[in-house]
CSV table of C-alpha atoms and ligand atoms in Angstrom, one decimal:
chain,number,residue,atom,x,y,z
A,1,UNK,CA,128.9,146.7,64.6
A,2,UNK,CA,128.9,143.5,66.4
A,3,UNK,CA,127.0,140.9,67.9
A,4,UNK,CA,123.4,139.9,68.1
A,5,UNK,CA,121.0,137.2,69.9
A,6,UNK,CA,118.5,136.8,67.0
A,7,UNK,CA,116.3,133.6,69.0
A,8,UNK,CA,116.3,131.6,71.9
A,9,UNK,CA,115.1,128.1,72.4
A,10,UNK,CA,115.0,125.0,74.9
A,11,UNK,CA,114.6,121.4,75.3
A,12,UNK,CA,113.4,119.6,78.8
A,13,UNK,CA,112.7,115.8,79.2
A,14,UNK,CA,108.8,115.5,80.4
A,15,UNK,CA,109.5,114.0,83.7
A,16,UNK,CA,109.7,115.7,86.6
A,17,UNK,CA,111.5,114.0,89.4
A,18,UNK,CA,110.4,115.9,92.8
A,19,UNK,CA,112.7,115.9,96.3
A,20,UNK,CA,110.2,113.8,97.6
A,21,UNK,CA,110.6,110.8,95.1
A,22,UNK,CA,114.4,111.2,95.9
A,23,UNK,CA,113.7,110.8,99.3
A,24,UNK,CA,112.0,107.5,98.9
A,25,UNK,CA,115.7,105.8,97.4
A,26,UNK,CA,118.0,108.4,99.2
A,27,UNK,CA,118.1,109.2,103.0
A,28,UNK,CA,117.3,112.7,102.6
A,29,UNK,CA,114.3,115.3,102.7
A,30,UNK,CA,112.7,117.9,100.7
A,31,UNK,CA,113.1,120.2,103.3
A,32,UNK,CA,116.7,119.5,103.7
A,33,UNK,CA,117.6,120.4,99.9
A,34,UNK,CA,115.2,123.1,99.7
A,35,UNK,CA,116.7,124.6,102.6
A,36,UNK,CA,120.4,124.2,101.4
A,37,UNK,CA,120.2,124.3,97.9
A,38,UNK,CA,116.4,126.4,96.9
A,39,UNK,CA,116.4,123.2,94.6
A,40,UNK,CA,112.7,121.2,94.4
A,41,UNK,CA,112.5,119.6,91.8
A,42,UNK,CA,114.8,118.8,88.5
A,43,UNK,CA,113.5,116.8,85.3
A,44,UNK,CA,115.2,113.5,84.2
A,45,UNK,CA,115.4,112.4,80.7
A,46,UNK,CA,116.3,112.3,77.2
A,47,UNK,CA,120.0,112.4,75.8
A,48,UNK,CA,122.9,115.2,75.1
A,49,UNK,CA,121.3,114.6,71.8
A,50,UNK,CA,117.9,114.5,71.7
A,51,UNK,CA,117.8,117.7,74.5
A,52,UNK,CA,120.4,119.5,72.5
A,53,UNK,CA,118.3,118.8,68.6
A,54,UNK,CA,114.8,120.1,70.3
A,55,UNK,CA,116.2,123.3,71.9
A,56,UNK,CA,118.4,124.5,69.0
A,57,UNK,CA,115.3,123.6,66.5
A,58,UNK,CA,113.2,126.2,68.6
A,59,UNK,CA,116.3,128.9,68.6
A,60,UNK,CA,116.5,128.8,64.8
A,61,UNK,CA,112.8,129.0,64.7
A,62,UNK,CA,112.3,131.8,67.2
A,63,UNK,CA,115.6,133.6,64.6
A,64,UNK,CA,112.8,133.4,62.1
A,65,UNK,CA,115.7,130.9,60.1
A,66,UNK,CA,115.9,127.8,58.7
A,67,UNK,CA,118.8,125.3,59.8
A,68,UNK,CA,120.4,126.3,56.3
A,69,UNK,CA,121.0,129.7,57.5
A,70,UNK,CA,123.3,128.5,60.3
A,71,UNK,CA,127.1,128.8,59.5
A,72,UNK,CA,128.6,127.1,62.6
A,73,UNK,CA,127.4,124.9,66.0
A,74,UNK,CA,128.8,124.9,69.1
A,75,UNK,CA,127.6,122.2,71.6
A,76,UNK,CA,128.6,123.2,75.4
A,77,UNK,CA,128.5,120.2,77.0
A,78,UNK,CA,130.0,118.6,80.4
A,79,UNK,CA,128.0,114.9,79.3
A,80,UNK,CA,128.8,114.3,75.6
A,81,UNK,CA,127.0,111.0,74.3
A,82,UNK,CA,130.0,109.4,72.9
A,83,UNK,CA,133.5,109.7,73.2
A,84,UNK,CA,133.9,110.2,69.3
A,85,UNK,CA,131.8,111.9,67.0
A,86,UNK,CA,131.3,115.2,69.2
A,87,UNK,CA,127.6,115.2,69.8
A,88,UNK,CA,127.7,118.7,67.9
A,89,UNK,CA,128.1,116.9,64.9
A,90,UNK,CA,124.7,114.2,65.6
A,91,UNK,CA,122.9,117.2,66.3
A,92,UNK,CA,123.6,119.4,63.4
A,93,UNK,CA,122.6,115.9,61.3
A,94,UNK,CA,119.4,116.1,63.5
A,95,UNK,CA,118.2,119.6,62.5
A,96,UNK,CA,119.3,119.4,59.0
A,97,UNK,CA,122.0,121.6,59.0
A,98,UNK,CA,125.4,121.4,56.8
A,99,UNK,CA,127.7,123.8,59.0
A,100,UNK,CA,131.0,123.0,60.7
A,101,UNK,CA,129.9,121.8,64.3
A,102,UNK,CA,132.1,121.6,67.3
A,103,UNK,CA,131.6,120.6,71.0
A,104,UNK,CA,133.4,122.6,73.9
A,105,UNK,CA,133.7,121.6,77.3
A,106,UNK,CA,134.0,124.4,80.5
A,107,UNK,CA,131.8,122.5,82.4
A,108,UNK,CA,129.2,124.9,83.9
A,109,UNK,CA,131.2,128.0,82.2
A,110,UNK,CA,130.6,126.4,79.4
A,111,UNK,CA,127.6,128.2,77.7
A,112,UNK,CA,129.5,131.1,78.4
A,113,UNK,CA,132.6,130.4,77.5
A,114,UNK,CA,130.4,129.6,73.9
A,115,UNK,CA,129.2,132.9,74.2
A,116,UNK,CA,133.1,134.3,73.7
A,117,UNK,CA,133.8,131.7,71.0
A,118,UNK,CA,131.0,132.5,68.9
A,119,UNK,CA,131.5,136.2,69.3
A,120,UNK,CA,135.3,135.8,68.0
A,121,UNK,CA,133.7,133.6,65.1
A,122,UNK,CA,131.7,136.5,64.1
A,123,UNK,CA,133.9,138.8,64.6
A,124,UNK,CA,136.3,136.8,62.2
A,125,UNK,CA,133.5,136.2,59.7
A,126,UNK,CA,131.1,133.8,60.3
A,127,UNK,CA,127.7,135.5,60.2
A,128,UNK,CA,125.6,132.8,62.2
A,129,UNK,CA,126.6,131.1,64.8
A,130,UNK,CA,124.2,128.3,67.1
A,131,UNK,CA,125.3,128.4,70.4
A,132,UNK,CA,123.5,125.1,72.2
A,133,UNK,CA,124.3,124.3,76.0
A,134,UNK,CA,122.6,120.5,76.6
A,135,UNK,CA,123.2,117.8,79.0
A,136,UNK,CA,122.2,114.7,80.8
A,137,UNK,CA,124.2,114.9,84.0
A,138,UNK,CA,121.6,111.8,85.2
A,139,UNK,CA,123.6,109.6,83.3
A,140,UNK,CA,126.8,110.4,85.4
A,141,UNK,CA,125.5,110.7,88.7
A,142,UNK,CA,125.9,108.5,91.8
A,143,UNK,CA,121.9,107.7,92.3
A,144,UNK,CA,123.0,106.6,96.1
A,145,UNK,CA,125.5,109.4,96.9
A,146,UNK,CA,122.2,112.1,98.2
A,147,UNK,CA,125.6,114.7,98.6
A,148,UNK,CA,125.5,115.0,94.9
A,149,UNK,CA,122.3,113.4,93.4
A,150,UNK,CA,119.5,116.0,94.6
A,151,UNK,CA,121.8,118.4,93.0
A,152,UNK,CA,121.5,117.9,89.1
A,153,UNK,CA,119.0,117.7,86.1
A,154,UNK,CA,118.8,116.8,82.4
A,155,UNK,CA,117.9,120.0,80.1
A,156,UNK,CA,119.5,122.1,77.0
A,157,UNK,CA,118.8,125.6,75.9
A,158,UNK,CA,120.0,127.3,72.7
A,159,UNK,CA,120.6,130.7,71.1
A,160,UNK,CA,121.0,132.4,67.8
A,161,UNK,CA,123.9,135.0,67.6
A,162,UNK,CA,125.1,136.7,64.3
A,163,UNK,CA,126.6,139.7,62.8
A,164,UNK,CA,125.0,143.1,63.1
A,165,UNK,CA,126.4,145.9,61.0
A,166,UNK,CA,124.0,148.4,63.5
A,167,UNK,CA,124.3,147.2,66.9
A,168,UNK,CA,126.3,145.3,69.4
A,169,UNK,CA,124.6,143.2,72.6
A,170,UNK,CA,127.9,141.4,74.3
A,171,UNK,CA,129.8,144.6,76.0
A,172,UNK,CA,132.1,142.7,77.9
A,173,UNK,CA,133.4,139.5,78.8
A,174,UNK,CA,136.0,137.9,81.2
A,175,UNK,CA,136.7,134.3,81.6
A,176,UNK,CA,139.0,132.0,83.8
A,177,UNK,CA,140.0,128.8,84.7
A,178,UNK,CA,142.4,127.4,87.7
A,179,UNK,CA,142.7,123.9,86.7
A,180,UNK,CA,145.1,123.3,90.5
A,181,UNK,CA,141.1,123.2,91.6
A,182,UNK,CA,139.9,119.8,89.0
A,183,UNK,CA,140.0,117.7,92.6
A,184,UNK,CA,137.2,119.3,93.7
A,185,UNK,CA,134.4,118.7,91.1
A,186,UNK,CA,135.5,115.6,88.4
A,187,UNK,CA,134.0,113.0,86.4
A,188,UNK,CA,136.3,110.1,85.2
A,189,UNK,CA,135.5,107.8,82.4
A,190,UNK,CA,132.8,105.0,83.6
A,191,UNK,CA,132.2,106.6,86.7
A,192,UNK,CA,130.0,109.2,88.3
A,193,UNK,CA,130.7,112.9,89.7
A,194,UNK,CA,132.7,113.6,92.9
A,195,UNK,CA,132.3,116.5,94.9
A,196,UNK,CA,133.7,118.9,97.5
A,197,UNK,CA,130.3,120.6,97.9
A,198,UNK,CA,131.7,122.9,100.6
A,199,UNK,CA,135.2,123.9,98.7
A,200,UNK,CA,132.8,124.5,95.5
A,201,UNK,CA,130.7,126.4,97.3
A,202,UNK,CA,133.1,128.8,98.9
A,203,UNK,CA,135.4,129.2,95.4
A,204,UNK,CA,132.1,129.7,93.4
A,205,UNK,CA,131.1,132.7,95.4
A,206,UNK,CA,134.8,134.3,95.2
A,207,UNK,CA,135.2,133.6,91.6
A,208,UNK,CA,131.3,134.3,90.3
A,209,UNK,CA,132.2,137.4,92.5
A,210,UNK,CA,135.4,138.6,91.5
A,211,UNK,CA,134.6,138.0,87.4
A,212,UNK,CA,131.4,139.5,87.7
A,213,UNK,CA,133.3,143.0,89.0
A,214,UNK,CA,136.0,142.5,86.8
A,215,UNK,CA,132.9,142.1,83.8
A,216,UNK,CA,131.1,145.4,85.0
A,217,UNK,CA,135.0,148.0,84.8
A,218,UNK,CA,135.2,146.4,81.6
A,219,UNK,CA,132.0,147.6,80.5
A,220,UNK,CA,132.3,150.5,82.6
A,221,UNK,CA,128.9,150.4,84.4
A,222,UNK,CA,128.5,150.1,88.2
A,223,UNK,CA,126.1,147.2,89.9
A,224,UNK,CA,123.5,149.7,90.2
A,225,UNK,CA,123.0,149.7,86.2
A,226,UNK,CA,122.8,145.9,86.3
A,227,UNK,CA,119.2,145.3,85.9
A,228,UNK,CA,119.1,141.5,85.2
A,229,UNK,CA,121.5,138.9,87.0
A,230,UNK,CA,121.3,135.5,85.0
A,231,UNK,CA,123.8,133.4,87.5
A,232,UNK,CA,124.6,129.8,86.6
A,233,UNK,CA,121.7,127.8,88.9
A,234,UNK,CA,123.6,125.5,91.4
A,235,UNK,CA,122.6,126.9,94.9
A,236,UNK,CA,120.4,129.6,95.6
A,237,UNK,CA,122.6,130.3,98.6
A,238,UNK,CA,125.3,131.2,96.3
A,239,UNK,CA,123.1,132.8,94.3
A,240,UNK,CA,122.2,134.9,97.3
A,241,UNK,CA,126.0,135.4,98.4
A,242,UNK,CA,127.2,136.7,95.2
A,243,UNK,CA,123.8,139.4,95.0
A,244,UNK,CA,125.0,140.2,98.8
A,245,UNK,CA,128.7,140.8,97.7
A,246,UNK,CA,127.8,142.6,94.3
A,247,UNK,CA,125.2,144.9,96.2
A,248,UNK,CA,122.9,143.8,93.3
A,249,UNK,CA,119.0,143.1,94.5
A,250,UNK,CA,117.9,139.4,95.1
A,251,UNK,CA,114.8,140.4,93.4
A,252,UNK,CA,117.0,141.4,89.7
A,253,UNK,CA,117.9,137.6,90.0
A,254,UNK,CA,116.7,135.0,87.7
A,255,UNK,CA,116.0,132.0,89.5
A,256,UNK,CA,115.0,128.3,87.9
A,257,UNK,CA,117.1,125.8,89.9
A,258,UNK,CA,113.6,125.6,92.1
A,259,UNK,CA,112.6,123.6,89.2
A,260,UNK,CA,115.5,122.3,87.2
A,261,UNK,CA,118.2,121.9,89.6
A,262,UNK,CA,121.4,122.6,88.1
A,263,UNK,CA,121.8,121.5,84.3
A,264,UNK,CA,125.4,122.7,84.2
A,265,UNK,CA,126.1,124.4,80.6
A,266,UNK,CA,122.1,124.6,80.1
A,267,UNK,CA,121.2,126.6,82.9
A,268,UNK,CA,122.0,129.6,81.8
A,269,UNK,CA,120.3,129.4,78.6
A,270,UNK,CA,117.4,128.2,80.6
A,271,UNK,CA,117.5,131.0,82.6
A,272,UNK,CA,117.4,133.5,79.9
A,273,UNK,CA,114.7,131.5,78.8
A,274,UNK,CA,112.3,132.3,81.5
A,275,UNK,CA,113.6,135.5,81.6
A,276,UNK,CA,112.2,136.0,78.6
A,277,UNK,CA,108.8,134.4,78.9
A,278,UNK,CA,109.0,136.9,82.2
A,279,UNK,CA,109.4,139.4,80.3
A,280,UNK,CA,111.9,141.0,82.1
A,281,UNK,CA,114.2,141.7,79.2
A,282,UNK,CA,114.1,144.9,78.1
A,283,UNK,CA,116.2,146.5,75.4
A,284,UNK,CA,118.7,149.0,76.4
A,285,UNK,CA,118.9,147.6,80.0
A,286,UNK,CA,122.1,145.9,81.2
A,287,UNK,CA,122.1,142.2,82.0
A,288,UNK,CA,124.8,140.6,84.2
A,289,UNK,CA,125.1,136.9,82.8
A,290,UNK,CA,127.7,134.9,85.3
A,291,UNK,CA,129.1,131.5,86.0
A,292,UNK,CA,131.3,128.6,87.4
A,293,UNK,CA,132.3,125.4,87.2
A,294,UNK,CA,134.2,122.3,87.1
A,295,UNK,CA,137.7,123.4,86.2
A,296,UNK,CA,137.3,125.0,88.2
A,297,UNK,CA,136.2,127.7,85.3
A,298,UNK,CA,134.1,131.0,85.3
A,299,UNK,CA,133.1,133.5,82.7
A,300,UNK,CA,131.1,136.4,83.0
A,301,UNK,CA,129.7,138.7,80.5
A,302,UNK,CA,127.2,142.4,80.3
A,303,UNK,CA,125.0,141.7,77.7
A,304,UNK,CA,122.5,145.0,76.6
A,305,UNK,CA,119.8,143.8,74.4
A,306,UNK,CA,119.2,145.7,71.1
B,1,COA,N1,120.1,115.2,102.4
B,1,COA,C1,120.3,115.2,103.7
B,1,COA,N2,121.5,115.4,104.3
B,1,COA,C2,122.6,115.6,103.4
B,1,COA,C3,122.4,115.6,102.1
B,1,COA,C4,121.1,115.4,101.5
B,1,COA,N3,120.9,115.5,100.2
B,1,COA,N4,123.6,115.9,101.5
B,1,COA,C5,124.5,116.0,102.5
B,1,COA,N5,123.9,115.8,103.7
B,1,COA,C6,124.4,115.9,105.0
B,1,COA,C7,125.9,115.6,105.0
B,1,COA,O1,126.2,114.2,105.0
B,1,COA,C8,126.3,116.2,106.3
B,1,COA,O2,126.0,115.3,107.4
B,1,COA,P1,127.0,115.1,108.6
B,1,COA,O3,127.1,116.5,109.3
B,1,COA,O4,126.3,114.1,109.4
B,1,COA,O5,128.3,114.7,108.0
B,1,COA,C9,125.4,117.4,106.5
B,1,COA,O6,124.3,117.2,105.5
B,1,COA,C10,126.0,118.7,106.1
B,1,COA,O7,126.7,118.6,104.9
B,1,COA,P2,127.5,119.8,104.2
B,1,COA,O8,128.2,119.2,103.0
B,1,COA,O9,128.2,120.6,105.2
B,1,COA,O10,126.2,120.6,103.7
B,1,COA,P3,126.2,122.0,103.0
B,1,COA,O11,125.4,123.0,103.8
B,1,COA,O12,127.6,122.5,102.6
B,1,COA,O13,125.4,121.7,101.7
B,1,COA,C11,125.8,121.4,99.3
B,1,COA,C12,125.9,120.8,100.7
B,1,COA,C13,126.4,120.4,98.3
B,1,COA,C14,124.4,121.6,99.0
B,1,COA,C15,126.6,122.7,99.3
B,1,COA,O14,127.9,122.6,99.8
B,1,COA,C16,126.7,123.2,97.9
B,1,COA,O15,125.8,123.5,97.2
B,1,COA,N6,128.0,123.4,97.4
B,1,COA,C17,128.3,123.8,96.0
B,1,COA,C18,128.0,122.7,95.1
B,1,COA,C19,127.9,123.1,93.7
B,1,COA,O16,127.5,124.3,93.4
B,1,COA,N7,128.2,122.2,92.7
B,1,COA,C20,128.0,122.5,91.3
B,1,COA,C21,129.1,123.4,90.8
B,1,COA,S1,128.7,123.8,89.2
């Protein structure tokens, strides 16, 4: 008994805005951010919205559902369009859906920290639950600042997860959150995001790290059963630290920040995305799913797909 993903599905504005364009406004290269960041192009577009509708149209689809069928939606989101209603609720109006709809915010966490919430909303009921990650971090980023700018990208990806009376695909789960850190990655109202890239970079690694472990006792497995790593998509380097540090293969890792940069709560539903168009899912093999993010938070789960 437990939990199921029953579809996946994404959204992605059509244009695709390359290092080099950036380097015709921002004094920077595309050999400078592919070298530091394994980022080479993001797409720009769209809104929380719009991204957020398309992708969890295709989930339900994939489910073999209709939006009827869906008992609750959950929006991760860092950029929500308005203050007031939570975009959750313009989106389920969207689709067509009547369900109770709520947006959370864990910044980069946050599609994981969705997965947790829907699972305890199943757990206490609710049979289907629509998990959406979707953003448009272009909206809030400084388009001069090239420290944070070559960074981001616009995108959303969505799953379907419901009861099963027969099986169970989340194992384990740990989340966290040390909100002393909030300094070091913030967005205020009206303004754009602010970064200690280098203070990020070295509490990411410990706490994608440390959560990841923690993840793996809990489910009692061992890195070398870990045959997929789906790792929130900000920096391959960190990507490549935590692999290092986990004694997991580079080559298990799921890697689409070369094309999307990093789309905070999205990219790990974006990543499972081309994970599965891959095909490197396979049922019965252990995937490590693990992020971070403004907070600062992290939250990492073993998923086995049934
Ligand atoms: N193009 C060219 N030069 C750039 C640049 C860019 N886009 N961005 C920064 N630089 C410059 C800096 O100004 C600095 O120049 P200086 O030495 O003359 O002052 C130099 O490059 C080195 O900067 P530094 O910050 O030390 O680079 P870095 O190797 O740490 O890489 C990040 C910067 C942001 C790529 C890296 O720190 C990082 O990825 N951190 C984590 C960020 C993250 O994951 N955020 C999202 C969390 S969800």
């Amino acid at each position: 008994m437990g939990v199921r993903f029953t579809g996946w599905g994404i959204g992605l504005p059509e244009r695709i805005v390359t290092n080099d364009e950036l380097s015709l406004t921002l004094e920077t290269s595309d050999e400078w951010i592919a070298e530091r960041t394994g980022i080479r192009e993001r797409r720009i577009g769209g809104t929380t919205r719009s991204l957020g509708a398309e992708a969890a149209r295709a989930a339900i689809a994939d489910a073999g559902l209709t939006p009827a069928d869906i008992d609750f939606i959950l929006l991760a989101t860092t950029t929500p369009d308005r203050m007031a209603p939570a975009t959750a609720a313009m989106i389920q109006s969207d689709i067509g859906a009547t369900c109770a709809a709520l947006d959370i915010n864990a910044a980069c966490s946050g599609f994981m920290y969705g997965v947790r919430v829907a699972q305890g909303l199943i757990e206490t009921g609710t049979r289907r639950v629509l998990l959406i990650g979707s953003e448009q971090l272009s909206g809030w980023v400084d388009w001069t600042d090239r420290r944070t700018a070559v960074l981001f990208g616009d995108g959303a990806g969505a799953c379907v997860m419901e009861f099963s009376s027969v099986t169970n695909d989340l194992i384990s789960s740990t989340l966290g959150c040390d909100g002393g850190a909030a300094e070091i990655l913030s967005c205020h109202h009206n303004a754009t995001f602010t970064m200690d890239g280098q203070e990020v970079f070295r509490r990411a690694v410990r706490a994608v790290v440390e959560s990841s472990e923690d993840a793996m006792a809990k489910a009692g497995i061992t890195a070398d059963d870990i045959a997929l790593m789906i790792p929130h998509q900000a920096n391959v380097r960190i990507i490549q630290a935590m692999a290092d540090r986990l004694s997991i293969p580079m080559e298990r890792a799921v890697i689409t920040l070369d094309r999307y940069g990093n789309t905070s709560a999205s990219s790990i539903p974006l990543a499972f995305d081309i994970a599965r168009k891959e095909g490197r899912i396979k049922p019965g093999e252990y995937a490590l799913v693990t992020g971070f993010g403004a907070g600062m938070t992290w939250a990492s789960s073993i998923i086995r797909w049934s």
